[in-house]
Every structure is written in C-alpha cells, then in structure tokens.
C-alpha cells in the first residue's frame, strides 16, 4: 500500500532516510502512519503542531557498552540499548530484550509500538524499550548475574520509578529482573518500583507472570464473541513459542475450553493431538530451562518436528503467535487460511509480516494486532507500579479481574475507533488510531520546545 496523504508520505520518507538500515523500525512506523491517514485528514491541527513528525523520533536514545567476565575469566563486550521514545502520558515504560538479534532497529520498532500499546491500556505510561545482544542461553546463573549487574550499572543512570520503568521481554524473566533490581538498589540505595516483573518477595505483582498470555486470551475471546458470536470453547488452537507469553496463553486458552495442540521454539515445534499438557511444558521451560523437543520424550502420542515455521501448517481455528517478530509470512498466512483458521491473536510483537496481515484481512479473518492483544503484560506492569507506590499488594483475583476489564476495554476502543473512521472490523487501524489519539492530545497540550 502506498500513502494517499502527501504529508504522511513525507514523514515516512524522512524516517527511512534518517534511520537507514532499520527495516523493523520502518515496518512498524509505516503501519501506524497508514492507519492514521483518515485521522490526519480530519484534524489539520495534527499537521500544524508537527505531532507526527515528533512522534516518530525518540525523545532520547542511550547506547552503551556492557562488559562482563565469564566463568573462565574471559572478558565479553555486549551492546546495551534503552530507547526512551515518548513520555507524553507517563514515564517511559517497556521491556528489556536479551537476544543475539537485538540491534537499534529492533529496539526502536519495539519502543515505537510500545507508545500506542501503553496508551491503549488506559493507564499513565509512556513508551520505551531496551535490551542487549547478550544471549542468556547456555550461560551459568553467575554469568547472567554479572551481565545484568554490568548492564544495570549504566542503565541506572537513566531510569527511575517516575522516569523510566523497564521490565521483561524475550530473554529477560524473573531471574534477570532480580539481578538487575538488586544492582539498582545497591547503586541508588532506594527501594522503589523502578522495574516491573519483580519477584513476589520484593514488590512484584501477583498475576504479572501470567498477564500477557492471559490478556491475549481475554481480548481474543472478546473478539470471537463480538465479531463471530463464538468463544474458545471447542476450538483447536495453535500457539508458537514456549516462553512466558506462550505458556500462559496456552493455559488460559485451555481454561476457556480451547484445545492447544502446538508449542515451539526457534529449533522446532511439538504437536500433541490430545492437547498440550501445560505442567510438562512449565517443568521443561521454567524449571529446567530446556528445549521444547523434550516434551515429545515425556508425553506419549506427541511429536516433535524440526523447523519452527512448520507450526503454521497445523490446522487450527485460532492461531496465537507468541514467539517473535515476522514469524508469520505470507505463505504461512495462506496455509493457515487454507486449513480453516478463523481468528489470529498476536501475543508476540509484530509477529505477522505486512503481507501476512494483508492476507488475513482480505480473507475476513478476525485479526487482533499485537498492540492491542499483548497489552495485558504492560498493563499489569502498570498495576505493579500502582501497588509499589501504595506500598500495598492486591490479590491475584483483584489483579486478574482488572486485567480482564482492561483487555475487554482495549478491544472495544479499537473496534469503535475503526468504525468511527470508516474501517469497521479493522482492528489494526482501530488500535493504532485509539492509541494515537490520547498521546497526540497530550503532546499538543504540552507544547513544543524550541
Ligand atoms: P521468552 O524469552 O520467555 O520466550 C520467547 C520464545 O520465543 C521462546 O520459545 C523462543 O525460543 C522463541 N523465539 C525467540 N526468538 C525466536 C526466533 N527468532 N525464532 C523463533 N522463535 C523464537 O519471551 P516472551 O514470551 O516474554 O516474549 C515472546 C514475545 O512476546 C516477544 O515478541 C515479546 O516482545 C512479546 N511480549 C512479551 C511480553 C511479556 O510480558 N513478556 C509482553 C508483550 C509482548 P528459543 O528458546 O529457541 O529462543
Ligand atoms: O512488549 C511488552 O509490552 C513487554 N515486553 C512488557 C513491557 C512491560 O513494561 O511490562
């Protein structure tokens, strides 16, 4: 698709020129700007106040050296990133990704998406993202600890409970957050809610671990109900990934009456026609830090197949991509449709390529984009921040019920925004518009700094 609006075409061109060799960032910006065409046509003030020119440029980007020593005394140097993208509606908020593929493009696409996602939650959080090209896989606990301490030694200068509040993402879970939190506390001598996803013993929120996967299913359930008069009950569900998001999506989809038949990692996928046994997956992934192939050794009747892309060839009613960006391409989308998929809910960030999204939408598939569908994680992080500020903790049921209401609201806000701008049923446009409007209002109200 090309831009009909010349102003947006120019902004996009400027983004590609100013940020060369950043294809993921370009992809994320392009999708949002395309959605905003009807909004810009209706609101000339957006152009006059340069809101779009400003929103595509991070407020601040911090790139830094992270050196650490492995168990054999060898020195390693990684690169650390924190992109503080937008603070119009609250402190920068977003996860830390630890994966060898991390670079400026990946962190900027994630930070940009986070602006609109965080706005959609209805809670006061701005957008940011961070990470490093460090690979926690195969490292000892002590090596991970030394990396996290070195990473936080620099990061601590730039974050704070009212400034920027990082959290987990790929490769960053409870262990990494614990080491980072300990280091922040040592350096700053303060016990504040500077990170979320903390352990329950030191200020974490109940239900944060489950939140992204559960929230994905709550939103997908609402989409099925409103747009298809159905639910997860009796549906076959294909899930990719076997990390934090995938595990709790599988658990909630099962609780809601679906049958989850796959999970995967970057090496391959398992198929269990009887429905995935979540306890076995949790034992392998959360306790042993093992590979998903191990599931087939433990559960009779299940099969492991090498190659992660094959997961999309398994017939299903609902597909929940929960691994990484661009994991569903045009070909995989076409196979899913041929096999009868009716709904797709994005648990990962930007898991469908633009061509795949086009295939889903032009075939009338119910499609819940990541910004809306996976916002439950960051929403519950914001609830963790509230509890930290109050020095108080809600029960699991209280947090889960707030999460449920937030996800249902996000669906309706995206659905209504799409209808208002003449693209009924297009939740990609609806989520982008609904997320954008609040941030744009705040940016206009706060003026421009010369
Ligand atoms: P985890 O590190 O817990 O799990 C990641 C999973 O995805 C693993 O199974 C991993 O397999 C797989 N994966 C990672 N990279 C690739 C790749 N290049 N190709 C194939 N598979 C891959 O991360 P999360 O579950 O936290 O995150 C998953 C997705 O959800 C990400 O897109 C993240 O940004 C998004 N997300 C996470 C939130 C959270 O609260 N944690 C909130 C909102 C979105 P392997 O072990 O082989 O690497
Ligand atoms: O992509 C995401 O929204 C996250 N990784 C969660 C961010 C957070 O601050 O909880």
Coordinates of C-alpha atoms and ligand atoms in Angstrom, one line a residue, residues 97-99 101 109-110 114 117 129 135 137 167-173 208-209 211-213 240-247 264-268 285 290-292 308 321-325 327 346-351 370 374-378 381, ligand 1:
X97 CA 15.1 -7.9 25.4
X98 CA 18.2 -10.0 25.7
X99 CA 18.8 -11.9 22.4
X101 CA 19.4 -10.4 17.2
X109 CA 10.4 -0.8 16.5
X110 CA 9.5 -2.2 19.9
X114 CA 5.0 0.5 23.0
X117 CA 0.1 -0.1 23.2
X129 CA 12.2 -0.3 25.2
X135 CA 22.4 -14.3 24.8
X137 CA 21.0 -19.2 26.6
X167 CA 10.5 -4.9 32.6
X168 CA 10.9 -8.3 31.0
X169 CA 10.8 -9.4 27.3
X170 CA 12.5 -12.1 25.3
X171 CA 15.3 -13.5 27.4
X172 CA 14.5 -11.3 30.4
X173 CA 12.4 -13.1 33.1
X208 CA 2.2 -10.3 36.3
X209 CA 3.8 -13.6 35.2
X211 CA -0.6 -11.4 32.4
X212 CA 0.5 -11.2 28.8
X213 CA -0.8 -14.7 27.9
X240 CA 4.1 -20.6 18.7
X241 CA 6.8 -20.1 21.2
X242 CA 7.2 -21.7 24.6
X243 CA 8.3 -18.8 26.7
X244 CA 6.4 -16.6 29.2
X245 CA 3.7 -15.4 26.8
X246 CA 3.1 -18.7 25.1
X247 CA 2.9 -20.8 28.3
X264 CA 7.5 -24.2 19.5
X265 CA 11.0 -22.7 19.9
X266 CA 13.5 -21.4 17.4
X267 CA 14.5 -25.0 16.6
X268 CA 11.2 -26.7 16.0
X285 CA 10.9 -24.4 30.3
X290 CA 15.3 -27.0 28.5
X291 CA 14.2 -27.2 24.9
X292 CA 10.6 -27.9 23.7
X308 CA 9.8 -23.6 13.7
X321 CA 1.8 -16.3 17.5
X322 CA 3.8 -15.8 20.8
X323 CA 7.5 -16.1 19.7
X324 CA 8.9 -13.2 17.8
X325 CA 8.6 -10.6 15.0
X327 CA 7.3 -15.2 12.3
X346 CA -0.8 -11.6 18.2
X347 CA 0.9 -12.4 21.5
X348 CA 4.4 -11.5 20.2
X349 CA 5.3 -8.0 19.0
X350 CA 4.7 -7.6 15.2
X351 CA 4.7 -11.4 14.6
X370 CA -0.1 -7.1 18.9
X374 CA -0.5 -8.3 24.1
X375 CA -1.0 -5.2 26.1
X376 CA -2.0 -7.2 29.2
X377 CA 1.6 -7.6 30.2
X378 CA 2.4 -3.9 30.3
X381 CA 3.2 -3.8 35.0
Ligands
LIG1 P1 10.6 -15.7 26.2 O1 12.1 -15.4 26.2 O2 10.0 -16.1 27.5 O3 10.2 -16.7 25.1 C1 10.5 -16.5 23.8 C2 10.0 -17.6 23.0 O4 10.0 -17.3 21.6 C3 10.9 -18.9 23.1 O5 10.2 -20.0 22.9 C4 11.9 -18.6 22.0 O6 12.6 -19.8 21.5 C5 11.0 -18.1 20.9 N1 11.8 -17.3 20.0 C6 12.5 -16.2 20.3 N2 13.2 -15.7 19.2 C7 12.8 -16.5 18.2 C8 13.1 -16.6 16.8 N3 13.9 -15.6 16.3 N4 12.5 -17.5 16.1 C9 11.7 -18.5 16.6 N5 11.4 -18.5 17.9 C10 11.9 -17.5 18.7 O7 9.9 -14.3 25.7 P2 8.4 -13.8 25.9 O8 7.5 -15.0 26.0 O9 8.4 -12.9 27.0 O10 8.2 -13.0 24.6 C11 7.6 -13.5 23.4 C12 7.1 -12.4 22.5 O11 6.0 -11.7 23.3 C13 8.1 -11.3 22.1 O12 7.7 -10.8 20.9 C14 7.9 -10.2 23.2 O13 8.3 -9.0 22.7 C15 6.3 -10.3 23.3 N6 5.8 -9.8 24.5 C16 6.2 -10.1 25.8 C17 5.6 -9.6 26.9 C18 6.0 -10.1 28.3 O14 5.3 -9.6 29.2 N7 6.9 -10.9 28.5 C19 4.6 -8.6 26.8 C20 4.1 -8.3 25.5 C21 4.8 -8.9 24.4 P3 14.1 -20.1 21.8 O15 14.2 -20.5 23.2 O16 14.6 -21.1 20.8 O17 14.8 -18.7 21.6

